[in-house]
mmCIF file of C-alpha atoms and ligand atoms in Angstrom:
data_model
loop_
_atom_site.group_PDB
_atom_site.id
_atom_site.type_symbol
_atom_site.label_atom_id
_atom_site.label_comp_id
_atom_site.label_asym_id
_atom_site.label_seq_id
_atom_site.Cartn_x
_atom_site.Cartn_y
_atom_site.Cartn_z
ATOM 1 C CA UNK A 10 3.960 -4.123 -21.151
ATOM 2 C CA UNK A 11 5.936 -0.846 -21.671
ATOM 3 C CA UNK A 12 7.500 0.776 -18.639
ATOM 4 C CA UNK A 13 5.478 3.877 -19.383
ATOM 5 C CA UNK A 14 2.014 1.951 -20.143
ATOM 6 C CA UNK A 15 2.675 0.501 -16.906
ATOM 7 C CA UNK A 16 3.412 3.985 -14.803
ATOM 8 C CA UNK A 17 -0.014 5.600 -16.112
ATOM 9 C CA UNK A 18 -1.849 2.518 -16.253
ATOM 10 C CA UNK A 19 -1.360 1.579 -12.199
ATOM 11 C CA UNK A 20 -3.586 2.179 -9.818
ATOM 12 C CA UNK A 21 -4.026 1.433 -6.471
ATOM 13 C CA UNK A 22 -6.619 -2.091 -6.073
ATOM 14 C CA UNK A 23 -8.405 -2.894 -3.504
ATOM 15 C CA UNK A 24 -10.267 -6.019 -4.099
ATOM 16 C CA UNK A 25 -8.995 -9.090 -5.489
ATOM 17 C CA UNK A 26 -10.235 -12.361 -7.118
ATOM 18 C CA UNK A 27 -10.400 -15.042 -4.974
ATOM 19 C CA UNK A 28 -7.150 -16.946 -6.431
ATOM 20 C CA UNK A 29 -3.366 -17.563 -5.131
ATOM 21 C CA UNK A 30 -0.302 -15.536 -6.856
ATOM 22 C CA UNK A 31 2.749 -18.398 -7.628
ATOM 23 C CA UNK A 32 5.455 -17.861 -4.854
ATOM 24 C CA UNK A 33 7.705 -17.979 -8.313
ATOM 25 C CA UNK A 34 5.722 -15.111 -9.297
ATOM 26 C CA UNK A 35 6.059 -12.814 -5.922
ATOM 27 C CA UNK A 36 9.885 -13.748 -6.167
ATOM 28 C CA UNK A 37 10.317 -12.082 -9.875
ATOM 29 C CA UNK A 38 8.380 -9.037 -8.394
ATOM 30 C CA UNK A 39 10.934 -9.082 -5.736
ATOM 31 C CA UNK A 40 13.938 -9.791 -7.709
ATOM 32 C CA UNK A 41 12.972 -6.589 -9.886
ATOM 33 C CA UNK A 42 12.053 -4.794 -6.607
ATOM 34 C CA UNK A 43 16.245 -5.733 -5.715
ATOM 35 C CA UNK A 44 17.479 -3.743 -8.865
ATOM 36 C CA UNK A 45 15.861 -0.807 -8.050
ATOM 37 C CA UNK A 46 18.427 2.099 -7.015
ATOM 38 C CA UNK A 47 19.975 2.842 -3.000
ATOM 39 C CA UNK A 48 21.857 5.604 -1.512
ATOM 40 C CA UNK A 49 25.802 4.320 -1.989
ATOM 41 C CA UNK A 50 23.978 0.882 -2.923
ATOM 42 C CA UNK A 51 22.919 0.739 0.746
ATOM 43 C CA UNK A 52 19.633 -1.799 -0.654
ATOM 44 C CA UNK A 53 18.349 -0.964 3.304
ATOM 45 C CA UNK A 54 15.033 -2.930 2.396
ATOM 46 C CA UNK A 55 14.259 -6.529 3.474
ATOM 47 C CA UNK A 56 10.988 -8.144 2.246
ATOM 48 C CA UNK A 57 8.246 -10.390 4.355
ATOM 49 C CA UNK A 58 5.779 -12.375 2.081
ATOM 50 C CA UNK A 59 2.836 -13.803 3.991
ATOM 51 C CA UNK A 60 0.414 -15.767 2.929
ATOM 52 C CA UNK A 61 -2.248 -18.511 3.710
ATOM 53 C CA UNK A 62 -3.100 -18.660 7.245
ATOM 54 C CA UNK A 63 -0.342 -17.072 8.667
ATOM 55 C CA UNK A 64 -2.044 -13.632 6.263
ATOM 56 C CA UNK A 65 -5.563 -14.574 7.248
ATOM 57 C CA UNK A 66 -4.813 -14.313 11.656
ATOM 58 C CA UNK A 67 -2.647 -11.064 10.517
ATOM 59 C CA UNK A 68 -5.963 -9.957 8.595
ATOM 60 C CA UNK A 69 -8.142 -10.919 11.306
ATOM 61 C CA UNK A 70 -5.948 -9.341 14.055
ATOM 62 C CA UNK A 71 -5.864 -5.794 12.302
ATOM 63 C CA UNK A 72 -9.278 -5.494 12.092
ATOM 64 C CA UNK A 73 -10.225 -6.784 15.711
ATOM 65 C CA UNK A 74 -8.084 -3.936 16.842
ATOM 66 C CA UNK A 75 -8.986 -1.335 14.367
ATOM 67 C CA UNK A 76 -12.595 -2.216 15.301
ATOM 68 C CA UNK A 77 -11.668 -2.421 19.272
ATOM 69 C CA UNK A 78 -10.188 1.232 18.361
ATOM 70 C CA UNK A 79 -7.240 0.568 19.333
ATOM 71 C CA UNK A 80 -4.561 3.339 19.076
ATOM 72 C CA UNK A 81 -2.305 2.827 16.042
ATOM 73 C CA UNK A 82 1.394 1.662 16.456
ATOM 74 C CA UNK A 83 2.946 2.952 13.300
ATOM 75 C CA UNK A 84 6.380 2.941 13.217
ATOM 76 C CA UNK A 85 6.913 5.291 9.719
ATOM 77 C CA UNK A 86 4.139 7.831 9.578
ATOM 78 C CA UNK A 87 3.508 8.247 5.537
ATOM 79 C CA UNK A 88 0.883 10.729 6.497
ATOM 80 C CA UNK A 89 1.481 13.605 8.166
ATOM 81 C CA UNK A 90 0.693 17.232 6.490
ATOM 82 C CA UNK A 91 -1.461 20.581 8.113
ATOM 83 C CA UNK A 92 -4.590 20.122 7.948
ATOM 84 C CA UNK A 93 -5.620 23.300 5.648
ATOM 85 C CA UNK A 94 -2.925 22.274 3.716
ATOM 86 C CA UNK A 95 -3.283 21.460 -0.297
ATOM 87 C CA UNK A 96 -2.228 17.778 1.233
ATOM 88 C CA UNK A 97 -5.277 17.164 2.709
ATOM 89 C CA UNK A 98 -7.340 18.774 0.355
ATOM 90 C CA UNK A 99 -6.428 16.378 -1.786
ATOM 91 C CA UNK A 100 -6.527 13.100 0.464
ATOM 92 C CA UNK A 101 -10.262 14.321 0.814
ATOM 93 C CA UNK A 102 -10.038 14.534 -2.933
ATOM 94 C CA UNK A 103 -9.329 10.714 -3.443
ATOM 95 C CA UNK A 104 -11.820 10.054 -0.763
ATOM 96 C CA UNK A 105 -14.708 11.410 -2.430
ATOM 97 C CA UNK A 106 -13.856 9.400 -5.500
ATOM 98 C CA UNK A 107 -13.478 6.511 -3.841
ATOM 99 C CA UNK A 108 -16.833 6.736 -1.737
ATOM 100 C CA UNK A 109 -18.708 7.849 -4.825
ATOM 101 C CA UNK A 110 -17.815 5.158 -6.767
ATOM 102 C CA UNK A 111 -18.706 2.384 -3.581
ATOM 103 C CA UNK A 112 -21.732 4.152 -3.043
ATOM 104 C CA UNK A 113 -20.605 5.467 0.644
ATOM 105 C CA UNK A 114 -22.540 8.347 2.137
ATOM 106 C CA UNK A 115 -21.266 11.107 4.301
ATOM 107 C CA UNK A 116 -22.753 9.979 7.223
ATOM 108 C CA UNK A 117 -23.243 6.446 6.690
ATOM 109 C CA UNK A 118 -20.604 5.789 9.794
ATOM 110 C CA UNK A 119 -21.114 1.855 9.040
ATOM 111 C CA UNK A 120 -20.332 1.863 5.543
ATOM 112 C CA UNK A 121 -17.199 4.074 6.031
ATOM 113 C CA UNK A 122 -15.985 1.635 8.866
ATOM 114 C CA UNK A 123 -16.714 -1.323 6.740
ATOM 115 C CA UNK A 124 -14.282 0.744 3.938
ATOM 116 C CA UNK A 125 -11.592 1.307 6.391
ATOM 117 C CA UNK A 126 -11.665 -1.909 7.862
ATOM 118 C CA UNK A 127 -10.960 -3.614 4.950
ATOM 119 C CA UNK A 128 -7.477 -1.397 4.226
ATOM 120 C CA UNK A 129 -6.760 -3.166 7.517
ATOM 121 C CA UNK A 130 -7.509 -6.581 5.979
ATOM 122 C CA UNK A 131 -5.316 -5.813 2.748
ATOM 123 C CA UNK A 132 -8.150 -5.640 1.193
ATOM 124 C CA UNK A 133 -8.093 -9.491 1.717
ATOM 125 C CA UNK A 134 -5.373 -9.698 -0.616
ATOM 126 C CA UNK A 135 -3.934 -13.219 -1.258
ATOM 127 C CA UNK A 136 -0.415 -12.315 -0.529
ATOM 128 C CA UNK A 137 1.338 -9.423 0.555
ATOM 129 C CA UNK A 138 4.906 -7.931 1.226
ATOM 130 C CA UNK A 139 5.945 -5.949 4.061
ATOM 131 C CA UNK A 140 8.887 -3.985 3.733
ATOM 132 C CA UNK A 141 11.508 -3.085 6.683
ATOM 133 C CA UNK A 142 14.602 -2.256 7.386
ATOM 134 C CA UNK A 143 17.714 -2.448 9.863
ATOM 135 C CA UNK A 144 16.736 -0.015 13.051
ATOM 136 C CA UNK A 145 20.256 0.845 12.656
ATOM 137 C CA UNK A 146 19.607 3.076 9.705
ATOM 138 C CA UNK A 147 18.223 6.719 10.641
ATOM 139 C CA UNK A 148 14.216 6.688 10.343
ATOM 140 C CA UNK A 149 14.532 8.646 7.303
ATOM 141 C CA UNK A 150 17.930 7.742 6.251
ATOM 142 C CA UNK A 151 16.158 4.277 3.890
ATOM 143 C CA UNK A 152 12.672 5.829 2.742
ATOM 144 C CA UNK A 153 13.730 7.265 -0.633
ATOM 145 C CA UNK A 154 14.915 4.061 -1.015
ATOM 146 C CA UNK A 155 12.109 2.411 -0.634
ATOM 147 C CA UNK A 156 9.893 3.773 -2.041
ATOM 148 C CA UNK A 157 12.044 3.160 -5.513
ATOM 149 C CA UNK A 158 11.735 -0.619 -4.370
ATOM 150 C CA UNK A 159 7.489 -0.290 -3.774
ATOM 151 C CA UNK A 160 7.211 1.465 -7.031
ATOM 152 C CA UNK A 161 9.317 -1.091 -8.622
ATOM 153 C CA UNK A 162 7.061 -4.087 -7.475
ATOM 154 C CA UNK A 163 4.023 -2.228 -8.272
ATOM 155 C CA UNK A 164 4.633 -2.070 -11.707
ATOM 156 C CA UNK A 165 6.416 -5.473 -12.017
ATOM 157 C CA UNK A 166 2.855 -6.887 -11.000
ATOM 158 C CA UNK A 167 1.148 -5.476 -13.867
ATOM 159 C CA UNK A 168 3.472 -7.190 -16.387
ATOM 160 C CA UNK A 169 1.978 -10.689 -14.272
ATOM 161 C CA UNK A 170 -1.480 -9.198 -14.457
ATOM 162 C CA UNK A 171 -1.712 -8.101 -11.001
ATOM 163 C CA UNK A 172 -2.393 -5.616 -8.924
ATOM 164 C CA UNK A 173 -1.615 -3.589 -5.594
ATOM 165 C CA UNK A 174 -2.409 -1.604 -2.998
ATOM 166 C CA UNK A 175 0.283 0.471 -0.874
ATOM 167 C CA UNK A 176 -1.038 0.463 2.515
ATOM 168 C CA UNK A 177 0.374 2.011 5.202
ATOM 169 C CA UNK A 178 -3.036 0.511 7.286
ATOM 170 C CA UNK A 179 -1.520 -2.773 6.895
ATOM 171 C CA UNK A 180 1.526 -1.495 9.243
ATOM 172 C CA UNK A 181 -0.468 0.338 11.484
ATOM 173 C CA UNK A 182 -0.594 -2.461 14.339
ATOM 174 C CA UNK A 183 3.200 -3.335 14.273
ATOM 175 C CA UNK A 184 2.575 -5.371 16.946
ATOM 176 C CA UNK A 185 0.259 -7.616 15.515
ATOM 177 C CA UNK A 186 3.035 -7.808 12.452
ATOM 178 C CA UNK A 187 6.073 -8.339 14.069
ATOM 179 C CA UNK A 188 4.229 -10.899 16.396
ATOM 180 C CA UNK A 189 2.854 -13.034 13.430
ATOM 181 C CA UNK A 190 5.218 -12.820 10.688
ATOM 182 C CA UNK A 191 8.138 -13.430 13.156
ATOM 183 C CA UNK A 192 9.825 -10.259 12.350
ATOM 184 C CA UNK A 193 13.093 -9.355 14.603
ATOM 185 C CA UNK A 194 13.168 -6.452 16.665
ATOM 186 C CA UNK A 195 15.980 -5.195 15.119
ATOM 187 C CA UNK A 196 13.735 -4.099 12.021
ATOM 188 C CA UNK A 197 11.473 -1.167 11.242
ATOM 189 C CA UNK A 198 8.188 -2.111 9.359
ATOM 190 C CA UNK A 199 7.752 0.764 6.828
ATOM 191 C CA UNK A 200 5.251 -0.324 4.604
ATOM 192 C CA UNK A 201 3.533 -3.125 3.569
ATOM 193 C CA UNK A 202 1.964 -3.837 -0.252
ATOM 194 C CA UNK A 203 -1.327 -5.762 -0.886
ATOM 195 C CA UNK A 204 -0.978 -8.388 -4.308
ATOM 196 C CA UNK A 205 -3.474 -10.125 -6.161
ATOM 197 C CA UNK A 206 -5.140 -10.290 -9.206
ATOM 198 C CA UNK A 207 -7.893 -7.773 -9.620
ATOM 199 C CA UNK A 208 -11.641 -8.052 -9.444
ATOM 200 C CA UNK A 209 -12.520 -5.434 -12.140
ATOM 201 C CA UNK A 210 -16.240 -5.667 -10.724
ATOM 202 C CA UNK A 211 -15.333 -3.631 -8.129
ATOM 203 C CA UNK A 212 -15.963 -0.167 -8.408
ATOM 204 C CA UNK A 213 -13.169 1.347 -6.423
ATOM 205 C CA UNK A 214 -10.608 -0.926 -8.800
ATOM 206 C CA UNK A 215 -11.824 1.201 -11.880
ATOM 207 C CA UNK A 216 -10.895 4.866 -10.060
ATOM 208 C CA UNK A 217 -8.317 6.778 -11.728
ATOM 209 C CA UNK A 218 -7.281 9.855 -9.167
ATOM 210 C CA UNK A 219 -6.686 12.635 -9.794
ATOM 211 C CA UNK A 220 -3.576 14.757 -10.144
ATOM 212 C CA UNK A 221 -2.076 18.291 -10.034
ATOM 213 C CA UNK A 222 -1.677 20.162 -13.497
ATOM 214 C CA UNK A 223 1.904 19.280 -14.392
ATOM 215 C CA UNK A 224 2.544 23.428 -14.864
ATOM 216 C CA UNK A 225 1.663 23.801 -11.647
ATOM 217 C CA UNK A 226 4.219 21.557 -10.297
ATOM 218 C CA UNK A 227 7.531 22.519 -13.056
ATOM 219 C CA UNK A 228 9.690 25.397 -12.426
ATOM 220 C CA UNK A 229 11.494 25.638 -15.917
ATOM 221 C CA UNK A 230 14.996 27.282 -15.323
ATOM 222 C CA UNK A 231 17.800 28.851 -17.779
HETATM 223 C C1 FMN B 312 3.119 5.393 1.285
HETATM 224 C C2 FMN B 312 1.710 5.060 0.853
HETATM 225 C C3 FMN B 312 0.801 4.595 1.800
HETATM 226 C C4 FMN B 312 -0.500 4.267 1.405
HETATM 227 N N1 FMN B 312 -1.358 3.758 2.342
HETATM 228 C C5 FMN B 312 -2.623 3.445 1.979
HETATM 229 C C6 FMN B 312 -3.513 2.885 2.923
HETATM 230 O O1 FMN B 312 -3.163 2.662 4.079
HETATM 231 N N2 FMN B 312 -4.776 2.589 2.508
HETATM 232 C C7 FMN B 312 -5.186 2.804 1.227
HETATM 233 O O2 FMN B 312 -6.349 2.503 0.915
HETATM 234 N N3 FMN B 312 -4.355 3.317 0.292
HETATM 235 C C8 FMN B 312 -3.093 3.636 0.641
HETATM 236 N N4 FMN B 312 -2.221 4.140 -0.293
HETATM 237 C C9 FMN B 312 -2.667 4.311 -1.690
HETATM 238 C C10 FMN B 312 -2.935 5.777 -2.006
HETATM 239 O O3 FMN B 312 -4.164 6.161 -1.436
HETATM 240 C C11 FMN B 312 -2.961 5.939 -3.540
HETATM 241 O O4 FMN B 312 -1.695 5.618 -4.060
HETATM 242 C C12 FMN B 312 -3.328 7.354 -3.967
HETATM 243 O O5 FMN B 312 -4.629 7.682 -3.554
HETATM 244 C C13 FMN B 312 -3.237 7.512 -5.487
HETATM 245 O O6 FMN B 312 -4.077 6.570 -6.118
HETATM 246 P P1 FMN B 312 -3.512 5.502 -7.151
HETATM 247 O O7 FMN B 312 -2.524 4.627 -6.418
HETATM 248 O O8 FMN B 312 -4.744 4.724 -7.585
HETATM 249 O O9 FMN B 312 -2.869 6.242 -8.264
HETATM 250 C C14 FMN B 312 -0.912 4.447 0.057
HETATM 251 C C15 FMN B 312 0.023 4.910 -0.890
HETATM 252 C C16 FMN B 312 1.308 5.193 -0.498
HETATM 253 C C17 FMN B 312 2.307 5.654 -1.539
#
């Protein structure tokens, strides 16, 4: 797959067939994930694959507490903009897409919980990667960084026939992280990515969103 098939072709998947990705596999994705670029080659990110049972009591965890309502413990907020802000307008945006094609309605408070929960769950993903780095580093000093390295995976998947999720739900309870995946103290969690192969029955999987007008977003200057 070209590089550029594989930028407009991703998308973000959120239900995958019930079958195992090759630990050989998740370590190519990684080893292209380890070329991407760092400030003065500082390669800040460190990588935690879980799978099996270990990723099903992580799973399970999450959503007790999500459904508990527990408060979150992020440690790297993605997702912070003013509310009347463009920002939002467009997280609402995706929503509606997403919700139309699952059938979820405005006020069906069950369904929508159901929905959330699952971002929780990975979208009960058969493997997934959680990205952190050295506390050492300033909070925002690594996060250009690694978001090269999540992009990076992201497409390496496709050329496997997989696909992923970015979810900054599955990092929400640190706690429950850090606790199960035996992550040090000494490391952030920033982000963690959902892999598997997709179920293309699923109507969320086939939602392309939206984006801005590329005028609207180039200044041309000479
Ligand atoms: C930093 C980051 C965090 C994200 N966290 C979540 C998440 O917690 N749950 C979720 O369903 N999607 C999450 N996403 C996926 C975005 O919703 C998705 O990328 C966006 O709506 C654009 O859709 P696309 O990936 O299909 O192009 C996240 C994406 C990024 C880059």
């Amino acid at each position: 797959m070209n590089v550029l098939e594989a930028i407009h072709e991703r998308r973000s998947i959120r239900k995958f067939l019930d079958r195992p990705v090759d630990d050989e596999i998740l370590r190519h994705l990684l080893c292209a994930a380890r070329r991407s670029p760092s400030s003065v080659n500082s390669q800040p990110w460190e990588f935690v694959v879980i799978r099996g049972e270990a990723l099903k009591a992580i799973q399970q965890e999450n959503a007790r507490k999500f459904r508990n309502g527990d408060p979150a413990e992020t440690e790297l907020s993605t997702s912070e903009w003013p509310k009347e802000s463009i920002f939002r307008k467009r997280q609402v945006g995706i929503a509606k897409q997403l919700f139309g094609a699952m059938d979820i309605q405005r006020g069906d408070t069950e369904k929508r919980q159901a929905w959330v929960e699952r971002g929780f769950r990975y979208f009960d993903a058969p493997a997934v990667c959680v990205i952190t780095y050295d506390k050492a580093l300033s909070p925002k000093g690594p996060l250009m960084d690694i978001g090269g390295a999540v992009q990076t995976i992201c497409l390496a998947a496709m050329e496997y026939g997989l696909g992923t999720c970015i979810a900054e739900q599955g990092v929400t309870y640190s706690s429950v992280v850090r606790r199960m995946a035996r992550i040090e103290e000494s490391k952030n969690l920033a982000i963690s990515i959902a892999i598997g192969y997709p179920d293309w029955d699923y109507p969320a999987n086939n939602v392309i969103s939206e984006r801005e007008d590329l005028d609207h977003l180039i200044s041309w200057i000479e």
